[in-house]
PDB file of C-alpha atoms in Angstrom:
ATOM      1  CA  UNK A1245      25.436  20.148  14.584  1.00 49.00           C
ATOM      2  CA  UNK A1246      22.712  18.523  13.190  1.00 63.00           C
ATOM      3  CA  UNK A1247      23.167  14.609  12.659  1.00 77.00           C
ATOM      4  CA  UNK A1248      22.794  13.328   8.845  1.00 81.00           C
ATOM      5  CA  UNK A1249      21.446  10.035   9.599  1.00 82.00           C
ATOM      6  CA  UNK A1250      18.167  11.268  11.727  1.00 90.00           C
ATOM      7  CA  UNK A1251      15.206  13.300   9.860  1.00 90.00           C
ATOM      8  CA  UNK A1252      14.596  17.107  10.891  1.00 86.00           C
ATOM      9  CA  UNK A1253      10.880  16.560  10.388  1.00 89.00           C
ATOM     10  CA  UNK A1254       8.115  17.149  12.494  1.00 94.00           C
ATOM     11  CA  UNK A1255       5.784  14.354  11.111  1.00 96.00           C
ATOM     12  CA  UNK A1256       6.566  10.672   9.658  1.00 97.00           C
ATOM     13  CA  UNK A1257       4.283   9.352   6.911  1.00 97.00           C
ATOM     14  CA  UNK A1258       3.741   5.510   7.182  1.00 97.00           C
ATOM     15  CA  UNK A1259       4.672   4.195   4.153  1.00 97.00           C
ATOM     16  CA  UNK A1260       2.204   0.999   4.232  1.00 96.00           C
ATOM     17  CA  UNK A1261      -0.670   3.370   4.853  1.00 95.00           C
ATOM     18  CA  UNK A1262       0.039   7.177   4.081  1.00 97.00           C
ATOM     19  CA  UNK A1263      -1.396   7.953   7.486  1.00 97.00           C
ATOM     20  CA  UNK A1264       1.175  10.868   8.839  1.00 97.00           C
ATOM     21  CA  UNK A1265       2.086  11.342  12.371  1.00 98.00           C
ATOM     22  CA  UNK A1266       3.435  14.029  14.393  1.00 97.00           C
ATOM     23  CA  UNK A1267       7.117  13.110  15.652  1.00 97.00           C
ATOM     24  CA  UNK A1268       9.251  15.251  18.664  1.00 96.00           C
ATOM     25  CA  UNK A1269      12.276  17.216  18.157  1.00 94.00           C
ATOM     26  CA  UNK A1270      15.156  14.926  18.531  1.00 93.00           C
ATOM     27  CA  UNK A1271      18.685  14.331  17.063  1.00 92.00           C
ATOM     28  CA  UNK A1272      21.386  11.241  17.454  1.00 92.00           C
ATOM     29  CA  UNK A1273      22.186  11.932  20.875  1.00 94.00           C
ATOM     30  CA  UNK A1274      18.223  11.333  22.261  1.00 95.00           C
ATOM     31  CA  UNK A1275      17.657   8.441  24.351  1.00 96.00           C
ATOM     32  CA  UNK A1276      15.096   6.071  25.288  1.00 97.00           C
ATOM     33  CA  UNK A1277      13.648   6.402  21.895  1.00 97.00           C
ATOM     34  CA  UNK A1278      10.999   4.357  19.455  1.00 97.00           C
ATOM     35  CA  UNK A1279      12.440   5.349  15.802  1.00 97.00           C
ATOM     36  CA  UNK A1280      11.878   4.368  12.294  1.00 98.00           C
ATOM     37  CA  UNK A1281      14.118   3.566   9.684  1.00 97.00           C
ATOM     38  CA  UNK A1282      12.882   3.595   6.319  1.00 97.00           C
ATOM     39  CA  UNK A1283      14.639   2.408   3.279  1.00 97.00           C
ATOM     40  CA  UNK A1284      15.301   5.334   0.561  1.00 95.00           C
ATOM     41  CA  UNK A1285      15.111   2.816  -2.459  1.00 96.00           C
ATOM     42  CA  UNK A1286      11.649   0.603  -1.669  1.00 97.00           C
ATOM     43  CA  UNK A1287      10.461   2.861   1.212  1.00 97.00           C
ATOM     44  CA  UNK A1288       9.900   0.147   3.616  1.00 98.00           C
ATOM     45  CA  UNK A1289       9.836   0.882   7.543  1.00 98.00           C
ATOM     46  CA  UNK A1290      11.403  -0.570  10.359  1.00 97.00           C
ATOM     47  CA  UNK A1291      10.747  -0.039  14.240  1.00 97.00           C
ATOM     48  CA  UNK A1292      13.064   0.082  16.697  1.00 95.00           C
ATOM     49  CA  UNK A1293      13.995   1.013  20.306  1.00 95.00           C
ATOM     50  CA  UNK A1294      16.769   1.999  21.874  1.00 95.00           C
ATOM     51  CA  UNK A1295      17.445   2.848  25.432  1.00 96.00           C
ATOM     52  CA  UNK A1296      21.173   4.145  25.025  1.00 96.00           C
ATOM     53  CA  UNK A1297      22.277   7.118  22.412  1.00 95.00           C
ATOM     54  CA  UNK A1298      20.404   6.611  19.150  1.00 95.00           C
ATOM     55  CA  UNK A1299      23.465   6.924  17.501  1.00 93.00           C
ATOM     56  CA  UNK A1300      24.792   4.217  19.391  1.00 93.00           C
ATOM     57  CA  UNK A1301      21.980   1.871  18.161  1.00 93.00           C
ATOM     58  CA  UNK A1302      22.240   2.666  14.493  1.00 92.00           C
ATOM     59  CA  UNK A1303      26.220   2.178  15.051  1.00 89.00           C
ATOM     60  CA  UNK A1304      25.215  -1.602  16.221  1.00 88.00           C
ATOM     61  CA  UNK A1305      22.793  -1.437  12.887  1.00 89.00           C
ATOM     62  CA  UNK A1306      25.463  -0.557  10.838  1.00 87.00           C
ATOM     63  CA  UNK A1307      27.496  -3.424  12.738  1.00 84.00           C
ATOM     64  CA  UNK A1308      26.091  -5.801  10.400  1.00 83.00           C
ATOM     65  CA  UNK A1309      27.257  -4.778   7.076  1.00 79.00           C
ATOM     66  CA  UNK A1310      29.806  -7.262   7.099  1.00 77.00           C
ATOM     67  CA  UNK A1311      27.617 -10.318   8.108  1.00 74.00           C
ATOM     68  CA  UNK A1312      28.369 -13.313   5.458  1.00 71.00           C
ATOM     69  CA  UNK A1313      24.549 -14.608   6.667  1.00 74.00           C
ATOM     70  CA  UNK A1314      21.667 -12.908   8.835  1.00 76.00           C
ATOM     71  CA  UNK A1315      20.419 -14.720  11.335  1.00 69.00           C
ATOM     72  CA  UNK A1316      16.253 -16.298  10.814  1.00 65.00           C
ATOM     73  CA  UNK A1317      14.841 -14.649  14.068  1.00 61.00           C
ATOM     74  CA  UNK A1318      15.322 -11.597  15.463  1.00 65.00           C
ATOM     75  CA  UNK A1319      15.892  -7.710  14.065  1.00 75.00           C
ATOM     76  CA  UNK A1320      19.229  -7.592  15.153  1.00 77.00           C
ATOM     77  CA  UNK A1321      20.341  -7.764  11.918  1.00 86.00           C
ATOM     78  CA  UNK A1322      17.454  -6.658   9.891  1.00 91.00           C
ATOM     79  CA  UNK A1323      18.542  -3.385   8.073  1.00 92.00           C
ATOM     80  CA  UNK A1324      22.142  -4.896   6.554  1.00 90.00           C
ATOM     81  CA  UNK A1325      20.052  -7.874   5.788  1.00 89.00           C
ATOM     82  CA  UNK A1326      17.524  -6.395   3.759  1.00 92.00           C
ATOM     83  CA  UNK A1327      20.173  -3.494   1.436  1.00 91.00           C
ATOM     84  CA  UNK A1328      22.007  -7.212   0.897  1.00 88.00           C
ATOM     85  CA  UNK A1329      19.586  -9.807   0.241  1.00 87.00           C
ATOM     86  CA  UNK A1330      16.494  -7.483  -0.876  1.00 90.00           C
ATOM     87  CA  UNK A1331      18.332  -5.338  -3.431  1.00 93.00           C
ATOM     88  CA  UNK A1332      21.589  -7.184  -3.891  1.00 89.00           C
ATOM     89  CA  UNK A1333      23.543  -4.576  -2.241  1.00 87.00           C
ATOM     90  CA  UNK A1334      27.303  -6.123  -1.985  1.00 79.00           C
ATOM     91  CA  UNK A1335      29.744  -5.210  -0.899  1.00 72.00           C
ATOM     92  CA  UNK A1336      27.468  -3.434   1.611  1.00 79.00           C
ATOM     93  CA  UNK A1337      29.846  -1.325   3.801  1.00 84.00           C
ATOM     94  CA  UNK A1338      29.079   1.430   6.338  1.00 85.00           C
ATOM     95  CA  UNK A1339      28.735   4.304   3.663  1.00 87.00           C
ATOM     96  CA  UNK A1340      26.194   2.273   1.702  1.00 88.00           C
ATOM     97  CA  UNK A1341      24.265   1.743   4.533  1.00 88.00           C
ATOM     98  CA  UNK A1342      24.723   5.650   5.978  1.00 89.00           C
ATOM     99  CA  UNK A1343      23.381   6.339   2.396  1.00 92.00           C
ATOM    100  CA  UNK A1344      19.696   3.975   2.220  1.00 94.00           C
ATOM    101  CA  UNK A1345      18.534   4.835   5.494  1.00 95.00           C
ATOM    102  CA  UNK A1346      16.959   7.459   7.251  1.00 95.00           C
ATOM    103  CA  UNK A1347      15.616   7.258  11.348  1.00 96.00           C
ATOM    104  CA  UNK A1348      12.802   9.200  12.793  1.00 97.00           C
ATOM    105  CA  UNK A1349      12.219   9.220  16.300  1.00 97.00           C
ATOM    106  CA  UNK A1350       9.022   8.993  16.301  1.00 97.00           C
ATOM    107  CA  UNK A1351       8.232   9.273  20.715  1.00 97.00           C
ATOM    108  CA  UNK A1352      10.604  10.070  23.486  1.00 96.00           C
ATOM    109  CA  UNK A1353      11.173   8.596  27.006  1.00 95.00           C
ATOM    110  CA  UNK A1354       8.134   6.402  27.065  1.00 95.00           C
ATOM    111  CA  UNK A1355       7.376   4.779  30.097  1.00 94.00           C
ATOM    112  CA  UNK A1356       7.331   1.223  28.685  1.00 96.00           C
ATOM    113  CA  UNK A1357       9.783   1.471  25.660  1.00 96.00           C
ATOM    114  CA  UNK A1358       8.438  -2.467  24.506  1.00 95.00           C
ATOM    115  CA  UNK A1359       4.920  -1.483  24.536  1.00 96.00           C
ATOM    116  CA  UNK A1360       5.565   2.022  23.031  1.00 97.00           C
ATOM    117  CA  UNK A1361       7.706   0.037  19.879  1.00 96.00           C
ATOM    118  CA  UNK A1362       4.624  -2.293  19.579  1.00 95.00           C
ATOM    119  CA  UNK A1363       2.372   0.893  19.292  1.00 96.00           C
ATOM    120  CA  UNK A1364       4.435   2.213  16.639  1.00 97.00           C
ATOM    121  CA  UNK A1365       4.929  -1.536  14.616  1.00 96.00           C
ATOM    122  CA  UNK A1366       1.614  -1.318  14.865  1.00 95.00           C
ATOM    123  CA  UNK A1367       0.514   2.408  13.522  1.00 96.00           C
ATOM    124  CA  UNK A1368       3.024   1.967  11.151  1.00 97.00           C
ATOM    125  CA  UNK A1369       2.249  -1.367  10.322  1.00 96.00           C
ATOM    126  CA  UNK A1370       6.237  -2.330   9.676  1.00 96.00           C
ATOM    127  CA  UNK A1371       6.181  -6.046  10.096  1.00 95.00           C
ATOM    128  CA  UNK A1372       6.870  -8.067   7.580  1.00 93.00           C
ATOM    129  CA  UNK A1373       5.489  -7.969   4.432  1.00 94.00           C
ATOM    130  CA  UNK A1374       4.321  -4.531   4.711  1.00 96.00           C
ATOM    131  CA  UNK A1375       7.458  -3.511   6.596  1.00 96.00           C
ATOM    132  CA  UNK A1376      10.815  -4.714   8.034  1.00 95.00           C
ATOM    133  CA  UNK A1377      10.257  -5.900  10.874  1.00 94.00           C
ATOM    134  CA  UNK A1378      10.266  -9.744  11.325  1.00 88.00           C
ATOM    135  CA  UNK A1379       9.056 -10.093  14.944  1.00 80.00           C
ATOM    136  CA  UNK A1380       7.021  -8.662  17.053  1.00 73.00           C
ATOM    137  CA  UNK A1381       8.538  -5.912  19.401  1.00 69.00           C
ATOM    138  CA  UNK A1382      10.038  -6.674  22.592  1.00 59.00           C
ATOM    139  CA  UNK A1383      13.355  -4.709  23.309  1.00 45.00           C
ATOM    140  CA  UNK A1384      15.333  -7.735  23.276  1.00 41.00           C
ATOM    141  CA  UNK A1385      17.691  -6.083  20.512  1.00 41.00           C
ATOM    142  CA  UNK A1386      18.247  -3.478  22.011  1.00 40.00           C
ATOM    143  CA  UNK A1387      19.093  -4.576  25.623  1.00 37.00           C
ATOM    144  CA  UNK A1388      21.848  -3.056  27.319  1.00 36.00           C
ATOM    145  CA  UNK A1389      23.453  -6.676  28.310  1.00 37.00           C
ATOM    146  CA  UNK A1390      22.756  -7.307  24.741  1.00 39.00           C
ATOM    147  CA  UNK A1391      24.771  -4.049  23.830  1.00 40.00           C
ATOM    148  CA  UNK A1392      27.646  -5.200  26.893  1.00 37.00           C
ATOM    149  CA  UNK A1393      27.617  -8.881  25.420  1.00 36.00           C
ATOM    150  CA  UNK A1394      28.149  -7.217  21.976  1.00 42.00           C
ATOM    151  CA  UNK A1395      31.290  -5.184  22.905  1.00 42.00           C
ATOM    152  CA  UNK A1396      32.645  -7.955  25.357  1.00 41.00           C
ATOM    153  CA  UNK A1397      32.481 -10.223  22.049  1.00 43.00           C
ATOM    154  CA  UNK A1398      30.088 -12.731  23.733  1.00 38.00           C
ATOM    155  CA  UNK A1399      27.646 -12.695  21.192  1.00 39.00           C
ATOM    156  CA  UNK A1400      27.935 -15.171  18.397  1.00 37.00           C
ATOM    157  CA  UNK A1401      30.176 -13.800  15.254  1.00 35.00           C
ATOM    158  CA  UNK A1402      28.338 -14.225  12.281  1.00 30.00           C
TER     159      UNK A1402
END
């Protein structure tokens, strides 16, 4: 079964440049990935990396929608942030959010997953203002004590 949330495409188009790339076959249960979201109203990109199930990291995405505020550093939070505060999206629940992205894996099981996400932030060109991304990559989202904090309920309830 294919996955609705993850792109059966074989190339992702950048949307600050136009410049296509070729991506590999993967689906939501890949892992050590670099993906993409982009946003299906303003097209903008965001990079990520995730080390566990990449349905499991758009799960902790989707984590978000009901965030009163987003923290000021960090991508944690990123994608609810920007369908609330960028296009005024409220109440922004987990079907809304199902509904305005879309993730590409765009490399599998690199070596160094933080310098493969900066390639891609990079090629893609998804920081901010161009993309979503507010700082550069590093994998600290994406951690898996970050991910065992999370479900212990050790990190800070925003």
């Amino acid at each position: 079964m294919a996955c609705p949330l993850v792109a059966n495409s074989s190339t992702i188009k950048s949307t600050a440049t136009g410049h296509s790339f070729r991506t590999p076959n993967a689906d939501c249960k890949s892992r050590r990935t670099i993906y993409v979201a982009t946003c299906r109203l303003c097209r903008l990109q965001y990079t990520g990396q995730s080390v566990v199930k990449l349905a499991t990291r758009i799960s902790n995405h989707r984590s978000h929608v009901n965030d009163e505020s987003f923290p000021d550093e960090g991508d944690e939070a990123t994608l609810a942030e920007h369908l609330s505060v960028h296009h005024g999206i409220n109440p922004l629940t987990s079907e809304v959010f199902n509904t305005h992205y879309c993730f590409t894996v765009v490399e599998l099981g690199p070596r160094n997953m933080d310098e493969a996400e900066r390639r891609w932030t990079d090629k893609l060109i998804t920081l901010k203002p161009f993309g979503l991304n507010k700082d550069k990559p590093g994998g600290v989202a994406d951690s898996i004590p970050s991910l065992c904090r999370r479900s212990l309920g050790l990190l800070s309830q925003r």
